[in-house]
Short mmCIF file of C-alpha atoms in Angstrom, two decimals:
data_model
loop_
_atom_site.label_atom_id
_atom_site.label_comp_id
_atom_site.label_asym_id
_atom_site.label_seq_id
_atom_site.Cartn_x
_atom_site.Cartn_y
_atom_site.Cartn_z
CA MET L 1 0.00 0.00 0.00
CA ASP L 2 1.20 3.45 -0.82
CA GLU L 3 2.51 5.42 2.18
CA SER L 4 0.65 8.55 1.17
CA LYS L 5 -2.66 6.66 1.30
CA VAL L 6 -1.87 5.38 4.78
CA ILE L 7 -0.94 8.86 5.94
CA GLN L 8 -4.13 10.27 4.44
CA LYS L 9 -6.22 7.67 6.27
CA LEU L 10 -4.47 8.45 9.53
CA ILE L 11 -5.26 12.12 9.09
CA GLU L 12 -8.90 11.30 8.36
CA HIS L 13 -9.14 9.14 11.47
CA ASP L 14 -7.53 11.82 13.56
CA LYS L 15 -10.17 14.31 12.43
CA ARG L 16 -12.91 11.84 13.33
CA PHE L 17 -11.49 11.30 16.79
CA GLU L 18 -11.57 15.04 17.39
CA GLN L 19 -15.32 15.01 16.72
CA LEU L 20 -16.10 12.27 19.22
CA VAL L 21 -17.83 13.20 22.42
CA THR L 22 -16.02 12.53 25.68
CA LYS L 23 -17.63 10.56 28.47
CA LYS L 24 -17.84 13.71 30.58
CA GLU L 25 -19.59 15.66 27.80
CA PHE L 26 -22.07 12.85 27.27
CA THR L 27 -22.82 12.59 30.98
CA GLU L 28 -23.44 16.32 31.22
CA PHE L 29 -25.72 16.20 28.19
CA ARG L 30 -27.67 13.25 29.59
CA ASP L 31 -28.08 14.83 33.02
CA GLU L 32 -29.23 18.09 31.49
CA ASN L 33 -31.86 16.31 29.44
CA PHE L 34 -33.07 14.24 32.38
CA ASN L 35 -33.54 17.44 34.36
CA ARG L 36 -35.62 18.90 31.55
CA LEU L 37 -37.72 15.75 31.37
CA ASP L 38 -38.27 15.87 35.12
CA ASP L 39 -39.55 19.44 34.77
CA VAL L 40 -41.92 18.37 32.02
CA MET L 41 -43.23 15.51 34.17
CA VAL L 42 -43.94 17.90 37.05
CA ILE L 43 -46.00 20.07 34.73
CA LEU L 44 -47.88 17.06 33.37
CA LYS L 45 -48.64 15.79 36.86
CA ARG L 46 -50.09 19.19 37.79
CA LEU L 47 -52.36 19.08 34.76
CA ASP L 48 -53.58 15.66 35.77
#
């Protein structure tokens, strides 16, 4: 395989890794959404 192709693939993979979400970012996102859903449930329970 040509070295330039390998290098190109490595660069592509590196760019993809930069776009991945970290575990901490995912946890923060999940917690934030659960809090919003809890607020929605409180409102729905009041309407009931």
